Coordinates of C-alpha atoms and ligand atoms in Angstrom, one line a residue:
Chain V
H1 CA 1.6 1.9 -20.0
Q2 CA 2.6 -1.4 -21.7
P3 CA -0.7 -2.8 -23.0
A4 CA -1.9 -6.4 -23.1
E5 CA -1.3 -8.1 -26.5
T6 CA -4.9 -8.4 -27.9
S7 CA -7.6 -5.8 -28.0
R8 CA -10.0 -8.3 -26.5
Q9 CA -7.8 -8.6 -23.4
R10 CA -7.1 -4.8 -23.3
H11 CA -10.9 -4.4 -23.2
R12 CA -11.4 -6.9 -20.3
E13 CA -8.7 -5.0 -18.2
A14 CA -9.9 -1.5 -19.1
D15 CA -13.5 -2.5 -18.4
L16 CA -12.5 -3.7 -14.9
V17 CA -10.8 -0.5 -14.2
R18 CA -13.9 1.4 -15.3
R19 CA -16.1 -0.7 -13.1
V20 CA -13.9 -0.2 -10.0
V21 CA -13.6 3.5 -10.6
A22 CA -17.4 3.8 -11.0
S23 CA -18.0 1.9 -7.6
F24 CA -16.7 5.1 -5.9
D25 CA -19.0 7.4 -7.8
Q26 CA -21.4 7.8 -4.9
T27 CA -18.7 8.8 -2.4
P28 CA -20.3 11.7 -0.4
D29 CA -17.0 13.6 0.2
P30 CA -15.7 14.7 -3.2
R31 CA -12.1 14.8 -2.1
L32 CA -12.3 11.2 -0.9
K33 CA -13.9 10.2 -4.1
E34 CA -11.0 11.8 -6.1
L35 CA -8.4 10.1 -3.9
M36 CA -10.0 6.6 -4.2
Q37 CA -10.6 6.9 -7.9
Q38 CA -7.0 7.9 -8.5
V39 CA -5.7 5.2 -6.2
V40 CA -7.6 2.8 -8.3
R41 CA -6.4 4.2 -11.6
H42 CA -2.7 4.2 -10.7
T43 CA -2.7 0.9 -8.9
H44 CA -4.4 -0.8 -11.9
A45 CA -2.1 1.0 -14.3
F46 CA 0.8 -0.5 -12.3
L47 CA -0.6 -4.0 -12.4
R48 CA -1.2 -3.8 -16.2
A49 CA 2.1 -2.2 -16.9
V50 CA 4.2 -4.9 -15.1
R51 CA 1.7 -7.8 -15.9
L52 CA 1.9 -8.7 -12.2
T53 CA 1.8 -12.4 -11.7
E54 CA -0.3 -14.1 -9.0
A55 CA 2.9 -15.2 -7.2
E56 CA 4.1 -11.6 -7.1
W57 CA 0.7 -10.4 -5.9
Q58 CA 1.0 -13.0 -3.0
K59 CA 4.6 -11.6 -2.2
G60 CA 3.2 -8.1 -2.1
I61 CA 0.4 -9.2 0.3
D62 CA 3.1 -11.0 2.5
F63 CA 5.4 -7.9 2.4
L64 CA 2.6 -5.5 3.5
T65 CA 1.6 -8.0 6.2
A66 CA 5.1 -8.1 7.6
V67 CA 5.3 -4.3 7.5
G68 CA 2.0 -4.2 9.5
H69 CA 3.2 -6.7 12.0
I70 CA 6.5 -5.0 12.9
T71 CA 4.7 -1.6 13.3
D72 CA 3.8 -0.6 16.9
D73 CA 3.8 2.5 19.0
R74 CA 7.6 2.9 18.7
R75 CA 8.3 1.5 15.3
Q76 CA 6.5 2.8 12.2
E77 CA 7.5 0.6 9.3
F78 CA 4.8 2.1 7.0
I79 CA 6.5 5.5 7.3
L80 CA 9.9 4.0 6.7
L81 CA 8.4 2.4 3.5
S82 CA 7.0 5.8 2.5
D83 CA 10.3 7.4 3.2
T84 CA 12.4 4.9 1.3
L85 CA 10.1 5.1 -1.8
G86 CA 10.4 8.9 -1.8
V87 CA 6.7 9.2 -1.0
S88 CA 7.3 11.3 2.1
M89 CA 9.7 13.6 0.3
Q90 CA 7.4 14.0 -2.7
T91 CA 4.5 14.9 -0.3
I92 CA 6.7 17.6 1.3
T93 CA 7.8 18.8 -2.2
I94 CA 4.1 19.1 -3.3
N95 CA 3.0 20.9 -0.2
H96 CA 6.0 23.2 0.1
E97 CA 6.6 24.7 -3.3
A98 CA 9.8 26.7 -3.5
Y99 CA 8.9 30.3 -2.7
E100 CA 11.3 33.0 -4.0
N101 CA 14.4 32.8 -1.8
A102 CA 12.8 31.0 1.1
T103 CA 14.7 28.1 2.6
E104 CA 13.5 24.8 1.3
A105 CA 11.8 22.2 3.4
T106 CA 12.7 18.5 3.7
V107 CA 11.4 15.5 5.6
F108 CA 10.4 15.8 9.2
G109 CA 11.6 12.4 10.2
P110 CA 10.4 10.3 13.2
F111 CA 12.7 11.6 15.9
F112 CA 11.2 15.0 16.8
V113 CA 10.0 15.3 20.4
E114 CA 7.7 18.0 21.9
D115 CA 8.9 20.0 24.9
S116 CA 12.6 19.9 24.1
P117 CA 14.9 21.8 26.6
R118 CA 15.3 25.5 26.1
I119 CA 18.8 26.7 25.7
P120 CA 20.1 30.3 25.7
L121 CA 21.8 31.8 22.6
G122 CA 25.3 30.3 22.6
G123 CA 24.1 27.3 24.6
N124 CA 24.8 23.6 23.8
I125 CA 22.2 21.2 22.6
A126 CA 24.5 18.2 22.9
A127 CA 24.1 17.6 26.7
D128 CA 25.9 14.2 27.1
A129 CA 25.7 13.2 23.4
P130 CA 29.1 12.1 22.1
G131 CA 30.4 13.8 19.1
Q132 CA 32.8 16.5 17.7
P133 CA 31.6 20.0 18.8
C134 CA 30.0 22.1 16.1
W135 CA 29.3 25.8 16.3
V136 CA 26.1 26.7 14.4
A137 CA 25.3 30.4 13.7
G138 CA 23.0 32.3 11.4
T139 CA 20.2 34.8 11.0
V140 CA 16.4 34.3 10.5
R141 CA 15.0 36.6 7.8
D142 CA 11.8 37.0 5.9
T143 CA 11.9 36.9 2.1
N144 CA 12.4 40.7 2.0
G145 CA 15.6 40.3 3.9
Q146 CA 14.1 41.7 7.2
P147 CA 15.5 40.0 10.3
V148 CA 12.9 37.9 12.3
P149 CA 13.4 38.4 16.0
N150 CA 12.1 35.8 18.5
A151 CA 11.8 33.0 16.0
R152 CA 11.5 29.7 17.8
I153 CA 14.3 27.4 16.5
E154 CA 14.0 23.7 17.3
V155 CA 17.1 21.7 16.6
W156 CA 17.7 17.9 16.9
Q157 CA 20.2 15.4 15.7
A158 CA 21.7 11.9 16.1
D159 CA 24.8 11.5 18.3
D160 CA 28.2 10.3 17.0
D161 CA 27.0 6.7 17.4
G162 CA 24.2 7.4 14.9
L163 CA 21.4 7.3 17.5
Y164 CA 18.8 9.8 18.6
D165 CA 18.2 10.1 22.4
V166 CA 14.8 8.5 22.0
Q167 CA 16.4 5.4 20.5
Y168 CA 18.1 4.7 23.9
D169 CA 16.1 2.9 26.6
D170 CA 17.3 5.1 29.4
G171 CA 15.0 8.0 28.8
R172 CA 17.8 10.5 28.2
T173 CA 17.3 13.9 26.5
A174 CA 20.3 14.8 24.5
A175 CA 21.2 16.5 21.1
R176 CA 17.9 18.3 21.0
A177 CA 16.9 21.7 22.2
H178 CA 15.1 24.9 21.3
L179 CA 16.2 28.6 21.3
F180 CA 15.0 31.9 20.1
S181 CA 16.5 34.4 17.7
D182 CA 17.6 37.7 19.2
A183 CA 16.4 41.2 18.3
E184 CA 18.5 41.2 15.1
G185 CA 17.2 37.7 14.1
E186 CA 20.5 36.1 14.9
F187 CA 21.1 32.8 16.7
C188 CA 24.0 30.6 17.6
F189 CA 24.5 27.4 19.5
W190 CA 26.8 24.4 20.0
A191 CA 25.8 21.1 18.6
V192 CA 27.8 18.0 17.5
T193 CA 29.1 17.7 13.9
P194 CA 26.4 15.6 12.1
T195 CA 27.4 12.0 11.1
P196 CA 25.7 9.5 9.0
Y197 CA 23.3 7.0 10.5
P198 CA 21.1 4.1 9.1
I199 CA 17.3 4.2 9.2
P200 CA 16.1 1.1 11.1
H201 CA 16.8 -1.7 8.7
D202 CA 16.2 -4.9 10.6
G203 CA 12.6 -5.2 9.3
P204 CA 10.9 -5.8 5.9
V205 CA 11.9 -2.3 4.6
G206 CA 15.5 -3.1 5.4
A207 CA 15.1 -6.4 3.5
M208 CA 13.7 -4.5 0.6
L209 CA 16.7 -2.2 0.6
T210 CA 19.1 -5.2 0.7
A211 CA 17.3 -7.0 -2.1
T212 CA 17.5 -3.9 -4.3
G213 CA 21.1 -3.1 -3.5
R214 CA 20.3 0.1 -1.6
S215 CA 21.9 1.4 1.5
P216 CA 19.9 2.3 4.6
M217 CA 22.3 5.3 5.4
R218 CA 21.0 8.8 5.7
A219 CA 23.4 11.6 4.7
S220 CA 24.7 13.5 7.7
H221 CA 22.3 16.2 8.8
L222 CA 21.0 18.5 11.5
H223 CA 17.2 18.9 11.9
F224 CA 15.6 22.4 12.2
M225 CA 12.0 23.5 12.7
V226 CA 11.6 27.3 12.7
T227 CA 8.4 29.0 13.7
A228 CA 7.7 32.7 13.8
E229 CA 4.4 34.7 14.0
G230 CA 3.0 35.5 10.6
L231 CA 5.5 33.4 8.7
R232 CA 5.4 29.9 7.3
T233 CA 6.7 27.2 9.6
L234 CA 9.9 25.7 8.1
V235 CA 10.9 22.0 8.7
T236 CA 14.2 21.3 7.2
H237 CA 17.8 19.9 7.6
I238 CA 21.3 21.2 6.9
F239 CA 23.6 18.7 5.2
V240 CA 27.4 18.5 5.2
R241 CA 29.1 19.5 1.9
G242 CA 31.5 16.7 0.9
D243 CA 29.5 14.0 2.6
E244 CA 29.8 11.0 0.2
L245 CA 26.2 10.0 1.1
L246 CA 24.6 13.2 -0.3
G247 CA 23.8 11.4 -3.6
S248 CA 22.3 8.3 -2.0
D249 CA 20.4 9.5 1.0
S250 CA 18.0 6.6 1.9
V251 CA 15.0 8.9 2.2
F252 CA 15.8 11.4 -0.6
G253 CA 15.8 14.3 1.8
V254 CA 18.8 16.2 0.3
R255 CA 18.3 19.4 -1.6
D256 CA 21.3 21.3 -3.0
S257 CA 20.3 24.5 -1.3
L258 CA 20.5 22.8 2.1
V259 CA 24.1 21.6 1.7
Q260 CA 26.3 23.8 3.9
D261 CA 30.1 24.2 4.5
F262 CA 31.2 22.7 7.8
V263 CA 34.6 24.2 8.4
T264 CA 36.9 22.2 10.6
H265 CA 39.2 24.1 13.1
P266 CA 42.0 22.6 15.1
A267 CA 41.6 22.5 18.9
D268 CA 43.7 25.6 19.5
H269 CA 41.8 27.8 17.1
P270 CA 39.9 30.3 19.3
T271 CA 36.2 29.5 19.6
P272 CA 33.5 32.2 19.1
D273 CA 32.5 32.2 22.7
G274 CA 35.8 31.3 24.3
R275 CA 34.9 27.6 24.9
E276 CA 37.9 25.6 25.8
M277 CA 38.4 22.6 23.5
S278 CA 41.0 20.7 25.5
G279 CA 42.7 19.1 22.4
Q280 CA 39.5 18.4 20.4
D281 CA 39.0 19.6 16.8
W282 CA 35.7 21.4 16.2
T283 CA 33.6 22.6 13.3
E284 CA 31.7 25.7 12.4
V285 CA 28.7 26.2 10.0
H286 CA 26.6 29.2 9.1
F287 CA 22.9 28.8 8.1
G288 CA 21.0 31.7 6.8
I289 CA 17.3 30.9 7.3
V290 CA 14.6 32.6 5.2
L291 CA 11.0 32.1 6.0
A292 CA 8.2 32.4 3.5
P293 CA 5.1 34.5 4.3
G294 CA 2.5 32.7 6.3
Chain K
H1 CA -1.5 13.6 -14.8
Q2 CA -2.6 17.1 -13.5
P3 CA 0.7 19.0 -13.3
A4 CA 2.0 21.5 -10.7
E5 CA 1.4 25.1 -11.7
T6 CA 4.9 26.3 -12.4
S7 CA 7.6 24.8 -14.4
R8 CA 10.0 25.2 -11.5
Q9 CA 7.7 23.2 -9.3
R10 CA 7.2 20.5 -12.0
H11 CA 10.9 20.2 -12.3
R12 CA 11.3 19.8 -8.5
E13 CA 8.7 17.0 -8.5
A14 CA 9.9 15.2 -11.6
D15 CA 13.6 15.4 -10.5
L16 CA 12.6 13.6 -7.2
V17 CA 10.9 10.9 -9.2
R18 CA 14.0 10.4 -11.4
R19 CA 16.2 10.2 -8.3
V20 CA 14.0 7.6 -6.6
V21 CA 13.7 5.5 -9.7
A22 CA 17.5 5.7 -10.2
S23 CA 18.0 4.5 -6.6
F24 CA 16.8 1.1 -7.8
D25 CA 19.1 0.9 -10.8
Q26 CA 21.5 -1.5 -9.1
T27 CA 18.8 -4.1 -8.2
P28 CA 20.4 -7.5 -9.1
D29 CA 17.1 -9.1 -10.1
P30 CA 15.8 -7.4 -13.2
R31 CA 12.2 -8.3 -12.5
L32 CA 12.4 -6.9 -9.0
K33 CA 14.0 -3.8 -10.4
E34 CA 11.1 -3.3 -12.9
L35 CA 8.5 -3.9 -10.2
M36 CA 10.1 -1.4 -7.8
Q37 CA 10.6 1.3 -10.4
Q38 CA 7.1 1.0 -11.6
V39 CA 5.7 1.1 -8.1
V40 CA 7.7 4.4 -7.7
R41 CA 6.5 5.9 -11.0
H42 CA 2.8 5.1 -10.3
T43 CA 2.8 6.0 -6.7
H44 CA 4.5 9.4 -7.4
A45 CA 2.1 10.0 -10.4
F46 CA -0.8 9.5 -7.9
L47 CA 0.7 11.9 -5.3
R48 CA 1.3 14.5 -8.0
A49 CA -2.1 14.1 -9.7
V50 CA -4.1 14.5 -6.5
R51 CA -1.7 17.0 -4.9
L52 CA -1.8 14.8 -1.7
T53 CA -1.7 16.9 1.5
E54 CA 0.4 16.2 4.5
A55 CA -2.8 15.5 6.5
E56 CA -4.0 13.0 3.9
W57 CA -0.6 11.3 3.9
Q58 CA -0.9 10.8 7.6
K59 CA -4.4 9.4 7.2
G60 CA -3.0 7.0 4.6
I61 CA -0.3 5.8 7.0
D62 CA -2.9 5.4 9.8
F63 CA -5.2 3.4 7.5
L64 CA -2.5 1.0 6.5
T65 CA -1.4 0.7 10.1
A66 CA -4.9 -0.3 11.1
V67 CA -5.1 -2.8 8.2
G68 CA -1.8 -4.3 9.4
H69 CA -2.9 -4.5 13.0
I70 CA -6.3 -6.3 12.4
T71 CA -4.5 -8.9 10.1
D72 CA -3.6 -12.1 11.7
D73 CA -3.6 -15.9 10.8
R74 CA -7.4 -15.9 10.4
R75 CA -8.1 -12.4 9.1
Q76 CA -6.3 -11.0 6.1
E77 CA -7.3 -7.4 5.7
F78 CA -4.7 -6.6 3.0
I79 CA -6.4 -9.2 0.8
L80 CA -9.7 -7.6 1.6
L81 CA -8.3 -4.3 0.6
S82 CA -6.9 -5.8 -2.6
D83 CA -10.3 -7.4 -3.3
T84 CA -12.3 -4.3 -2.8
L85 CA -10.0 -2.1 -5.0
G86 CA -10.3 -4.7 -7.8
V87 CA -6.6 -5.4 -7.5
S88 CA -7.2 -9.2 -6.9
M89 CA -9.6 -9.4 -9.9
Q90 CA -7.3 -7.4 -12.1
T91 CA -4.4 -9.7 -11.3
I92 CA -6.7 -12.7 -12.2
T93 CA -7.7 -10.9 -15.4
I94 CA -4.1 -10.3 -16.4
N95 CA -3.0 -13.9 -15.7
H96 CA -6.0 -15.6 -17.2
E97 CA -6.6 -14.1 -20.6
A98 CA -9.8 -15.2 -22.2
Y99 CA -8.9 -18.3 -24.4
E100 CA -11.4 -19.0 -27.2
N101 CA -14.5 -20.5 -25.7
A102 CA -12.9 -21.5 -22.4
T103 CA -14.8 -20.7 -19.2
E104 CA -13.5 -17.5 -17.6
A105 CA -11.8 -17.4 -14.3
T106 CA -12.6 -15.2 -11.3
V107 CA -11.3 -14.5 -7.8
F108 CA -10.3 -17.5 -5.6
G109 CA -11.6 -16.0 -2.4
P110 CA -10.3 -16.8 1.2
F111 CA -12.6 -19.7 2.0
F112 CA -11.2 -22.7 0.0
V113 CA -10.0 -25.6 2.2
E114 CA -7.8 -28.5 1.1
D115 CA -9.0 -32.1 1.7
S116 CA -12.7 -31.4 1.2
P117 CA -15.0 -34.5 1.5
R118 CA -15.4 -36.5 -1.7
I119 CA -19.0 -37.1 -2.8
P120 CA -20.3 -39.4 -5.5
L121 CA -22.0 -38.1 -8.7
G122 CA -25.4 -36.9 -7.6
G123 CA -24.3 -36.5 -3.9
N124 CA -25.0 -33.5 -1.7
I125 CA -22.2 -31.0 -0.7
A126 CA -24.5 -29.3 1.8
A127 CA -24.1 -31.6 4.7
D128 CA -25.9 -29.7 7.5
A129 CA -25.7 -26.3 5.8
P130 CA -29.1 -24.6 5.8
G131 CA -30.5 -23.4 2.5
Q132 CA -32.8 -24.1 -0.4
P133 CA -31.7 -27.3 -2.3
C134 CA -30.1 -26.6 -5.6
W135 CA -29.4 -29.3 -8.3
V136 CA -26.2 -28.5 -10.3
A137 CA -25.4 -30.4 -13.5
G138 CA -23.1 -30.0 -16.5
T139 CA -20.4 -31.3 -18.6
V140 CA -16.6 -30.7 -18.5
R141 CA -15.2 -30.3 -22.1
D142 CA -12.1 -29.0 -23.7
T143 CA -12.1 -26.1 -26.2
N144 CA -12.6 -28.6 -29.1
G145 CA -15.9 -29.8 -27.5
Q146 CA -14.4 -33.1 -26.4
P147 CA -15.7 -34.4 -23.0
V148 CA -13.2 -34.5 -20.2
P149 CA -13.6 -37.6 -18.0
N150 CA -12.4 -37.8 -14.5
A151 CA -12.0 -34.0 -14.0
R152 CA -11.7 -33.1 -10.3
I153 CA -14.4 -30.6 -9.4
E154 CA -14.1 -28.8 -6.1
V155 CA -17.2 -26.8 -5.1
W156 CA -17.7 -24.6 -2.0
Q157 CA -20.2 -22.0 -1.0
A158 CA -21.6 -20.0 1.9
D159 CA -24.8 -21.3 3.6
D160 CA -28.1 -19.5 3.8
D161 CA -26.9 -17.5 6.7
G162 CA -24.1 -16.0 4.6
L163 CA -21.3 -18.0 6.3
Y164 CA -18.8 -20.6 5.2
D165 CA -18.2 -23.5 7.4
V166 CA -14.7 -22.2 8.4
Q167 CA -16.3 -19.0 9.7
Y168 CA -18.0 -21.0 12.5
D169 CA -16.1 -21.9 15.6
D170 CA -17.2 -25.5 15.9
G171 CA -14.9 -27.1 13.2
R172 CA -17.8 -28.2 11.0
T173 CA -17.4 -29.1 7.3
A174 CA -20.4 -28.2 5.3
A175 CA -21.3 -26.8 1.9
R176 CA -18.0 -27.9 0.4
A177 CA -16.9 -31.1 -1.4
H178 CA -15.2 -32.5 -4.4
L179 CA -16.4 -35.0 -7.1
F180 CA -15.2 -36.3 -10.5
S181 CA -16.7 -36.0 -13.9
D182 CA -17.8 -39.4 -15.4
A183 CA -16.7 -41.1 -18.6
E184 CA -18.8 -38.6 -20.7
G185 CA -17.4 -35.6 -18.8
E186 CA -20.7 -35.2 -17.0
F187 CA -21.2 -34.2 -13.4
C188 CA -24.2 -33.4 -11.1
F189 CA -24.6 -32.8 -7.4
W190 CA -26.9 -31.2 -4.8
A191 CA -25.9 -27.9 -3.2
V192 CA -27.8 -25.0 -1.7
T193 CA -29.0 -22.1 -3.8
P194 CA -26.4 -19.3 -3.5
T195 CA -27.4 -16.3 -1.4
P196 CA -25.6 -13.0 -0.9
Y197 CA -23.2 -12.5 1.9
P198 CA -21.0 -9.6 3.1
I199 CA -17.2 -9.7 3.2
P200 CA -15.9 -9.1 6.7
H201 CA -16.6 -5.4 7.2
D202 CA -16.0 -4.6 10.8
G203 CA -12.4 -3.5 10.1
P204 CA -10.7 -0.6 8.3
V205 CA -11.7 -1.9 4.9
G206 CA -15.4 -2.0 6.0
A207 CA -14.9 1.6 7.2
M208 CA -13.6 2.5 3.8
L209 CA -16.6 1.0 2.1
T210 CA -18.9 2.9 4.4
A211 CA -17.1 6.2 3.9
T212 CA -17.4 5.7 0.1
G213 CA -21.0 4.7 0.0
R214 CA -20.2 1.1 -1.1
S215 CA -21.8 -2.1 0.1
P216 CA -19.8 -5.0 1.4
M217 CA -22.2 -7.6 -0.2
R218 CA -20.9 -10.1 -2.6
A219 CA -23.3 -11.2 -5.4
S220 CA -24.7 -14.7 -4.8
H221 CA -22.2 -17.3 -6.1
L222 CA -21.0 -20.9 -6.0
H223 CA -17.2 -21.5 -6.2
F224 CA -15.6 -24.0 -8.6
M225 CA -12.1 -25.2 -9.0
V226 CA -11.7 -27.7 -11.8
T227 CA -8.5 -29.7 -12.6
A228 CA -7.8 -32.2 -15.3
E229 CA -4.6 -33.7 -16.7
G230 CA -3.1 -31.7 -19.5
L231 CA -5.6 -28.8 -19.2
R232 CA -5.4 -25.5 -17.5
T233 CA -6.8 -25.4 -14.0
L234 CA -10.0 -23.3 -13.7
V235 CA -10.9 -21.2 -10.6
T236 CA -14.2 -19.6 -11.0
H237 CA -17.8 -19.0 -9.7
I238 CA -21.2 -19.2 -11.1
F239 CA -23.6 -16.3 -10.4
V240 CA -27.4 -16.2 -10.2
R241 CA -29.1 -14.4 -13.1
G242 CA -31.5 -11.7 -11.7
D243 CA -29.5 -11.2 -8.5
E244 CA -29.7 -7.4 -7.9
L245 CA -26.1 -7.4 -6.6
L246 CA -24.6 -8.5 -10.0
G247 CA -23.7 -4.9 -10.7
S248 CA -22.2 -4.1 -7.4
D249 CA -20.3 -7.2 -6.3
S250 CA -17.9 -5.9 -3.6
V251 CA -14.9 -7.6 -5.1
F252 CA -15.7 -7.2 -8.8
G253 CA -15.8 -10.9 -9.4
V254 CA -18.8 -11.0 -11.8
R255 CA -18.3 -11.8 -15.4
D256 CA -21.3 -11.9 -17.8
S257 CA -20.3 -15.3 -19.1
L258 CA -20.5 -16.7 -15.5
V259 CA -24.1 -15.6 -14.8
Q260 CA -26.4 -18.7 -15.0
D261 CA -30.1 -19.3 -14.9
F262 CA -31.2 -20.9 -11.7
V263 CA -34.7 -22.2 -12.4
T264 CA -37.0 -22.5 -9.3
H265 CA -39.2 -25.6 -9.1
P266 CA -42.1 -26.2 -6.6
A267 CA -41.6 -28.9 -4.1
D268 CA -43.8 -31.3 -6.0
H269 CA -41.9 -31.1 -9.3
P270 CA -40.0 -34.4 -9.7
T271 CA -36.3 -34.1 -8.9
P272 CA -33.7 -35.5 -11.3
D273 CA -32.7 -38.3 -8.9
G274 CA -36.0 -38.9 -7.1
R275 CA -35.0 -36.9 -4.0
E276 CA -38.1 -36.1 -1.8
M277 CA -38.5 -32.4 -1.1
S278 CA -41.1 -32.6 1.6
G279 CA -42.7 -29.3 0.8
Q280 CA -39.6 -27.3 0.0
D281 CA -39.0 -25.4 -3.3
W282 CA -35.7 -26.2 -5.1
T283 CA -33.7 -24.8 -7.9
E284 CA -31.8 -26.2 -10.8
V285 CA -28.8 -24.9 -12.8
H286 CA -26.7 -26.2 -15.7
F287 CA -23.0 -25.2 -16.0
G288 CA -21.1 -26.2 -19.1
I289 CA -17.4 -26.1 -18.1
V290 CA -14.8 -25.6 -20.9
L291 CA -11.1 -26.0 -19.9
A292 CA -8.3 -24.3 -21.8
P293 CA -5.3 -26.3 -23.0
G294 CA -2.6 -26.6 -20.2
Ligands
CU1 CU1 0.0 5.9 -13.3
FE2 FE1 17.5 12.6 11.2
FE3 FE1 -17.4 -16.8 -1.9

């Protein structure tokens, strides 16, 4: 960290850090003590490194106050802030170390809903959601390559207008469902081809993105949560190879291993289940899921 | 920082930090770019050092949400959080380097009010505030020892019940005033002997203090703001030597150089201005103020 210019001043600053850290010495819970003392160390290291001015401190207070005031039961601006600073993705990365060939995790996001509709294998999660049909197929395996039957596969996505069903006011359920892998671990379903959408950017986090020349757009993706007995639950996305937003995803959720080939077929190309496309192009993607041991 | 165990995992984490830092590379304002990139570096260093769990991340989000929701026009819980983590005091320390023999600065606090009553030299700031009378006298000088006439001296303090006037609902003005140093730079006034008071601790910051075994009490103090033409404005406190809270001030505002002797006199000891104490003990303190060049 860039130090103050004189040793007297360095001593004043370091002595304050020492006193604040020591104030947490009597914390009964050792983990809470560690967390608080490290929050103090890193926050003060930041202040000292940038030589924060009093006006900047006030702007920081004002920013956090605005984040707090826009947050309610439906809008969580602190999570948006965590997401856009990569804090959410780093927490996922720390807690989901890469395990052999297991599929990597990424951010959960705010749009998962419990009790999604169940669809059969080959069913359609889209319901009324607008979008280009997309056939998704794959197999769930463990890290030894053994198929995992009866894995619960939750899938959810934004529609072609960039919105999740819960972002509409009409209570609709669309573009989300769950299904189970078959006896050979295989699964397949219809969805819509993922398209980019912005995270909510009309609040203070959106203002931060604008001020720093960043885009609120998320790279196109389809959410998965896969659970199976005795295996580690996987929360992830698949991304679309060739999407120009892969390098600038606003929440840093992209991993190379999660980028998949979405192959476009003309309307008259036979569909896997005989579905009639009535003039509409469609896409097809394969996703081999590998679950780590529980 | 305590690293992850495998080099593959260290690489995953460091690569994410690199990507998040790079996302701010196009920030038009170079200072904002520096601030954001350092926020990212230190926040991620914290996450990696403590190996933050997903449950702890959620608790952090919930805590900040509660801090945001209790904050309104009269209650600023983010400032309380900054104060209790020593962030406010570190910002003061960074921006007010010790200058030769100049009086040191400390935190401003939330209880200053513009347009305080003016009192004459020897006047009483207490108004109706309950408390033991305290005679405060001193001289304002520059760092060469020259007296500073006509310096504006703002003083404010809590009453004997630990409350500032603005914390009452009745609109009273008490225990705050301003006066001016005389032609020799001297000043004197009556106040009340400072007593300890807690910062507001019925919210999430109070819960944090309780969970970490810390006290919300501030060491006894009297606030000063001193302004004079051509000299640096001084915002500071004086503290009471012997106060057992000097080592555990909840906002880390104490500096050794600001601790003063408050001498107690019996009621029948003659007062400097002939004030009649009618049976009440009183105290006396001298505070030599030295202002740095502007
Ligand atoms: Cu750090
Ligand atoms: Fe999403
Ligand atoms: Fe105070």
